Amino acid sequence: EGAMMMPLMAFAFLVPISSLDYWPKHKGVGAVAAAQNEGGFKSFISGLGIALRDMRLILSNKVYVLGAVGYCMYSAMMGVYAYWGPKAGQAMYPDVEKYGSADTVFGLVTVIAGIIGTMLGGFLLDKAGVSVAASLLLCAVMTLLGCISLLATLFFSHTVESFILAMTLGLILIFSIQGPINIVAMWTTPYILRPFACALYTVSIHVFGDVPSAPIAGMVHDRLYNTYNKTKDKALSDDLAWRRTLELATWVGVLSIIFWMIGFLVQLCFGKKLDPEEEEEQEGRYESLGGDSNGV
C-alpha cells in the first residue's frame, strides 16, 4: 500500500501550489500567516485559537453534527466487520477454506463491494439531484437496506456461498454512502472551512467509531462465548457468539439511520443550499469570529 501511494506523494510535493483565495476582494496576510510568523509557543497558541474558532463555526450547524454522529455509528459497525469479519466468517463457515483463507475471501469481498458501492452511491446521488437533503436520505436508505441484508445473512445463510453473496450485497449498499456523506460535510459548512470540516469527520469516525468498536466487540464476543459454552460444544458456541456479536454491531449501524433521518428532516424544513451572496455572508460570520477568508 505504501508503494502504491508513492506516486501520489510525489505529486503532492511537486505540483504547483494554487491559491485558495476564494474571495478575491480580500487580500493581505491572514490570521493563519500572522500566527505562523510569531513562532514558538505563541504561534501554537494562536493556531490553536484559530482552529477552535473554526471548529465552533462548523459545529454550529445542526445538520453537520447530526451527519457526524450518524457517521460515527456507521463507522463503529464497519470497524467490527472489518476487524472481526474474517475470524467470524471462519468460525461460522469452516468450509470457507475451500476458497482459500478467510482473510483472502472476505478481503476480496470488501474490496469489490467498496469499489462498486462507492460508485453506486455517487451515481444514485447524481440521478436524485445533489443536495444535502438528498445525500442524507440516500445515506439513511442505503444503510437501512444494507443492514437488512446483513441481518438476513446472519440469520438465514447456512452455506458459505450464500453468506458471501449476501454479505457482498449488504456491503455494496452500505459502502454507497461514502460520496453522499462527504457532500453533507462540505455543503453544510462555509466554503473556506470545507477541508477542515471533512478532516473533523475523518477524525471523529475513527476516535468515536471504528477504533473503540473493535475491542468492545471482542469483549462482547468473549462474554457471549462463555455464556453459550455451557454446552461444551466449542465450535457451536463460537458460531453463535460471533453471529450475535455481528448482529449487535449491525444494530449499532441502524442507529446511524435515525440521526441521518433527523438531519434530513431538519435540512428539508430549515436548510437550503447557499448561493454566492450567502457564501459571502457566511464568510463575514467567519471573519467576525477572527478567522481568515484568504485561505492562507
Coordinates of C-alpha atoms in Angstrom, one line a residue:
E1 CA 0.0 0.0 0.0
G2 CA 2.8 2.4 0.8
A3 CA 4.5 1.7 -2.6
M4 CA 1.2 2.4 -4.3
M5 CA 0.9 5.7 -2.6
M6 CA 4.4 6.9 -3.6
P7 CA 3.2 8.5 -6.9
L8 CA 0.5 10.5 -5.1
M9 CA 3.1 11.6 -2.5
A10 CA 5.4 12.7 -5.3
F11 CA 2.6 14.6 -7.0
A12 CA 1.7 16.4 -3.8
F13 CA 5.3 17.6 -3.4
L14 CA 5.9 18.6 -7.0
V15 CA 2.6 20.1 -8.0
P16 CA 2.5 23.9 -8.0
I17 CA 0.7 25.4 -5.1
S18 CA -2.6 27.0 -6.1
S19 CA -4.1 30.0 -4.3
L20 CA -7.1 29.2 -2.0
D21 CA -8.3 32.8 -2.3
Y22 CA -12.0 32.2 -3.0
W23 CA -12.9 35.8 -2.4
P24 CA -10.5 37.9 -4.5
K25 CA -11.7 41.1 -2.8
H26 CA -9.8 40.1 0.3
K27 CA -6.1 40.5 0.1
G28 CA -3.2 40.7 2.5
V29 CA -1.7 38.4 5.2
G30 CA -4.4 36.4 7.0
A31 CA -4.6 35.4 10.6
V32 CA -3.0 32.0 10.0
A33 CA 0.0 33.5 8.3
A34 CA 0.4 36.0 11.1
A35 CA 0.3 33.2 13.6
Q36 CA 3.0 31.4 11.8
N37 CA 5.2 34.4 11.8
E38 CA 5.0 34.7 15.6
G39 CA 6.9 31.4 16.1
G40 CA 7.3 29.2 19.1
F41 CA 4.7 28.5 21.8
K42 CA 2.9 31.7 21.0
S43 CA 2.4 30.5 17.4
F44 CA 1.0 27.2 18.7
I45 CA -1.5 29.0 21.0
S46 CA -2.5 31.4 18.2
G47 CA -3.0 28.5 15.8
L48 CA -5.0 26.5 18.4
G49 CA -7.2 29.5 18.9
I50 CA -7.9 29.8 15.2
A51 CA -8.7 26.1 15.0
L52 CA -11.1 26.3 17.9
R53 CA -12.9 29.3 16.3
D54 CA -13.2 27.4 13.1
M55 CA -14.5 24.3 14.9
R56 CA -17.1 26.3 16.7
L57 CA -18.4 27.7 13.5
I58 CA -18.5 24.3 11.8
L59 CA -20.3 22.6 14.8
S60 CA -22.8 25.4 14.9
N61 CA -24.6 23.7 12.0
K62 CA -27.0 21.1 13.4
V63 CA -27.2 19.1 10.2
Y64 CA -23.4 18.8 10.1
V65 CA -23.4 17.5 13.7
L66 CA -26.2 15.0 13.0
G67 CA -24.4 13.8 9.9
A68 CA -21.2 13.3 12.0
V69 CA -23.0 11.4 14.8
G70 CA -24.6 9.1 12.3
Y71 CA -21.3 8.6 10.5
C72 CA -19.6 7.6 13.8
M73 CA -22.3 5.0 14.4
Y74 CA -21.9 3.7 10.9
S75 CA -18.1 3.5 11.3
A76 CA -18.5 1.7 14.6
M77 CA -20.4 -1.1 12.8
M78 CA -17.9 -1.1 9.9
G79 CA -15.0 -1.3 12.3
V80 CA -16.4 -4.5 13.8
Y81 CA -17.0 -6.1 10.3
A82 CA -13.6 -5.0 9.0
Y83 CA -11.6 -6.3 12.1
W84 CA -13.5 -9.3 13.1
G85 CA -15.2 -10.3 9.9
P86 CA -12.6 -12.9 8.7
K87 CA -12.3 -14.5 12.1
A88 CA -16.1 -14.6 12.5
G89 CA -16.5 -16.0 9.0
Q90 CA -14.0 -18.7 9.7
A91 CA -15.9 -19.7 12.9
M92 CA -19.3 -19.6 11.2
Y93 CA -18.3 -21.3 8.0
P94 CA -15.2 -23.6 8.4
D95 CA -15.6 -24.8 4.8
V96 CA -14.6 -21.3 3.6
E97 CA -11.1 -22.7 3.3
K98 CA -12.0 -24.4 0.1
Y99 CA -11.9 -20.9 -1.5
G100 CA -8.7 -20.0 0.3
S101 CA -8.1 -18.4 3.7
A102 CA -11.0 -16.5 5.3
D103 CA -8.8 -13.3 5.2
T104 CA -8.4 -13.6 1.4
V105 CA -12.1 -14.3 0.7
F106 CA -13.5 -11.6 2.9
G107 CA -10.8 -9.2 1.9
L108 CA -11.8 -9.6 -1.8
V109 CA -15.4 -9.2 -0.8
T110 CA -14.7 -5.9 1.0
V111 CA -12.6 -4.5 -1.9
I112 CA -15.1 -5.4 -4.6
A113 CA -18.0 -4.2 -2.5
G114 CA -16.2 -1.0 -1.7
I115 CA -15.4 -0.1 -5.3
I116 CA -18.9 -0.9 -6.6
G117 CA -20.7 0.6 -3.6
T118 CA -18.8 3.9 -3.8
M119 CA -19.5 4.3 -7.5
L120 CA -23.2 3.3 -7.0
G121 CA -23.7 5.9 -4.3
G122 CA -22.3 8.7 -6.5
F123 CA -24.4 7.6 -9.4
L124 CA -27.6 7.5 -7.4
L125 CA -26.9 10.9 -5.9
D126 CA -26.3 12.4 -9.3
K127 CA -29.6 10.9 -10.5
A128 CA -31.5 12.2 -7.4
G129 CA -30.0 15.6 -7.6
V130 CA -27.1 16.6 -5.5
S131 CA -28.2 18.3 -2.3
V132 CA -27.7 17.9 1.5
A133 CA -31.2 16.6 2.0
A134 CA -30.9 14.1 -0.8
S135 CA -27.5 13.0 0.5
L136 CA -28.8 12.3 4.0
L137 CA -31.8 10.5 2.7
L138 CA -29.6 8.3 0.4
C139 CA -27.3 7.6 3.4
A140 CA -30.3 6.5 5.5
V141 CA -32.0 4.4 2.9
M142 CA -28.9 2.6 1.6
T143 CA -27.7 1.9 5.1
L144 CA -31.1 0.5 6.1
L145 CA -31.1 -1.8 3.1
G146 CA -27.6 -2.8 3.7
C147 CA -28.3 -3.6 7.4
I148 CA -31.3 -5.6 6.5
S149 CA -29.2 -7.7 4.1
L150 CA -26.5 -8.2 6.7
L151 CA -29.0 -9.3 9.4
A152 CA -30.7 -11.6 6.9
T153 CA -27.3 -13.1 6.2
L154 CA -26.6 -13.8 9.8
F155 CA -30.0 -15.4 10.4
F156 CA -30.7 -17.3 7.2
S157 CA -27.3 -18.1 5.5
H158 CA -26.4 -21.7 6.1
T159 CA -23.7 -22.1 3.4
V160 CA -20.5 -20.2 2.8
E161 CA -21.6 -19.4 -0.8
S162 CA -24.9 -17.8 0.3
F163 CA -23.1 -15.9 3.1
I164 CA -20.5 -14.5 0.7
L165 CA -23.2 -13.4 -1.8
A166 CA -25.4 -11.8 0.8
M167 CA -22.5 -10.2 2.6
T168 CA -21.3 -8.7 -0.7
L169 CA -24.7 -7.2 -1.5
G170 CA -25.0 -5.8 2.0
L171 CA -21.6 -4.2 1.9
I172 CA -22.2 -2.7 -1.6
L173 CA -25.3 -1.0 -0.2
I174 CA -23.5 0.2 2.9
F175 CA -20.4 1.5 1.1
S176 CA -22.6 3.6 -1.2
I177 CA -22.9 6.3 1.4
Q178 CA -19.2 7.4 1.0
G179 CA -19.9 10.1 -1.6
P180 CA -23.2 11.5 -0.1
I181 CA -21.8 11.8 3.4
N182 CA -18.9 13.9 2.2
I183 CA -21.4 16.2 0.4
V184 CA -23.1 16.6 3.8
A185 CA -19.7 17.6 5.4
M186 CA -18.9 20.1 2.7
W187 CA -22.2 21.7 1.9
T188 CA -23.2 22.4 5.5
T189 CA -20.1 24.5 6.2
P190 CA -18.6 27.8 5.0
Y191 CA -16.6 27.4 1.7
I192 CA -13.3 28.2 3.2
L193 CA -13.7 25.6 6.1
R194 CA -14.7 22.6 4.0
P195 CA -11.3 20.9 4.2
F196 CA -11.3 21.3 8.0
A197 CA -14.9 20.0 8.1
C198 CA -14.0 16.9 6.2
A199 CA -11.0 16.4 8.4
L200 CA -13.2 16.6 11.5
Y201 CA -15.5 13.9 10.1
T202 CA -12.5 11.7 9.5
V203 CA -11.0 12.1 13.0
S204 CA -14.5 11.7 14.6
I205 CA -15.3 8.4 12.9
H206 CA -12.0 6.9 14.0
V207 CA -12.0 8.3 17.6
F208 CA -15.6 7.6 18.3
G209 CA -16.3 4.8 15.7
D210 CA -14.1 2.1 14.4
V211 CA -11.2 2.4 16.8
P212 CA -13.2 1.6 20.1
S213 CA -15.8 -0.6 18.4
A214 CA -13.4 -3.5 17.6
P215 CA -12.1 -4.1 21.1
I216 CA -15.6 -3.7 22.5
A217 CA -16.9 -6.2 20.1
G218 CA -14.1 -8.6 21.1
M219 CA -15.2 -8.3 24.8
V220 CA -18.8 -8.8 23.9
H221 CA -17.9 -12.0 21.9
D222 CA -15.9 -13.4 24.8
R223 CA -18.8 -12.9 27.2
L224 CA -21.3 -14.4 24.8
Y225 CA -18.9 -17.3 24.2
N226 CA -18.7 -18.0 27.9
T227 CA -22.5 -18.0 28.1
Y228 CA -23.1 -20.3 25.1
N229 CA -20.2 -22.6 26.0
K230 CA -22.2 -24.2 28.9
T231 CA -23.0 -27.0 26.3
K232 CA -19.2 -27.6 26.0
D233 CA -19.6 -27.6 22.2
K234 CA -16.8 -25.1 21.4
A235 CA -17.5 -24.8 17.6
L236 CA -21.2 -24.2 18.1
S237 CA -20.6 -21.8 20.9
D238 CA -18.1 -19.8 18.8
D239 CA -20.5 -19.7 15.9
L240 CA -23.4 -18.4 18.0
A241 CA -21.3 -15.9 19.8
W242 CA -20.0 -14.4 16.5
R243 CA -23.4 -14.3 15.0
R244 CA -24.8 -12.5 18.0
T245 CA -21.8 -10.1 18.1
L246 CA -22.2 -9.1 14.4
E247 CA -25.9 -8.7 14.9
L248 CA -25.4 -6.3 17.7
A249 CA -22.8 -4.4 15.7
T250 CA -25.3 -4.1 12.8
W251 CA -28.0 -2.7 15.2
V252 CA -25.4 0.0 16.1
G253 CA -25.3 0.8 12.4
V254 CA -29.1 1.1 12.4
L255 CA -28.7 3.9 14.9
S256 CA -27.0 6.0 12.2
I257 CA -30.1 5.9 10.2
I258 CA -32.0 7.7 12.9
F259 CA -29.5 10.5 13.1
W260 CA -29.4 10.9 9.3
M261 CA -33.2 10.9 9.0
I262 CA -33.4 13.6 11.7
G263 CA -30.7 15.6 9.8
F264 CA -32.7 15.1 6.5
L265 CA -35.9 16.4 8.1
V266 CA -34.0 19.4 9.6
Q267 CA -32.4 20.2 6.3
L268 CA -35.6 19.7 4.4
C269 CA -37.6 22.0 6.7
F270 CA -35.0 24.7 7.7
G271 CA -31.9 24.3 5.5
K272 CA -31.0 25.4 2.0
K273 CA -28.1 25.4 -0.4
L274 CA -26.2 28.7 -0.2
D275 CA -26.0 30.9 -3.3
P276 CA -22.8 33.1 -3.9
E277 CA -24.2 36.0 -1.9
E278 CA -25.0 33.9 1.1
E279 CA -21.5 32.3 0.8
E280 CA -20.1 35.8 1.3
E281 CA -22.4 36.3 4.2
Q282 CA -21.1 33.2 5.9
E283 CA -17.6 34.4 5.1
G284 CA -18.5 37.5 7.1
R285 CA -19.6 35.4 10.0
Y286 CA -16.3 33.5 9.8
E287 CA -14.3 36.8 9.8
S288 CA -16.3 38.1 12.8
L289 CA -15.0 35.1 14.8
G290 CA -11.4 36.1 13.9
G291 CA -10.9 33.8 11.0
D292 CA -9.1 34.5 7.7
S293 CA -11.1 34.2 4.5
N294 CA -7.9 34.5 2.5
G295 CA -7.4 30.7 2.8
V296 CA -3.7 31.1 3.5

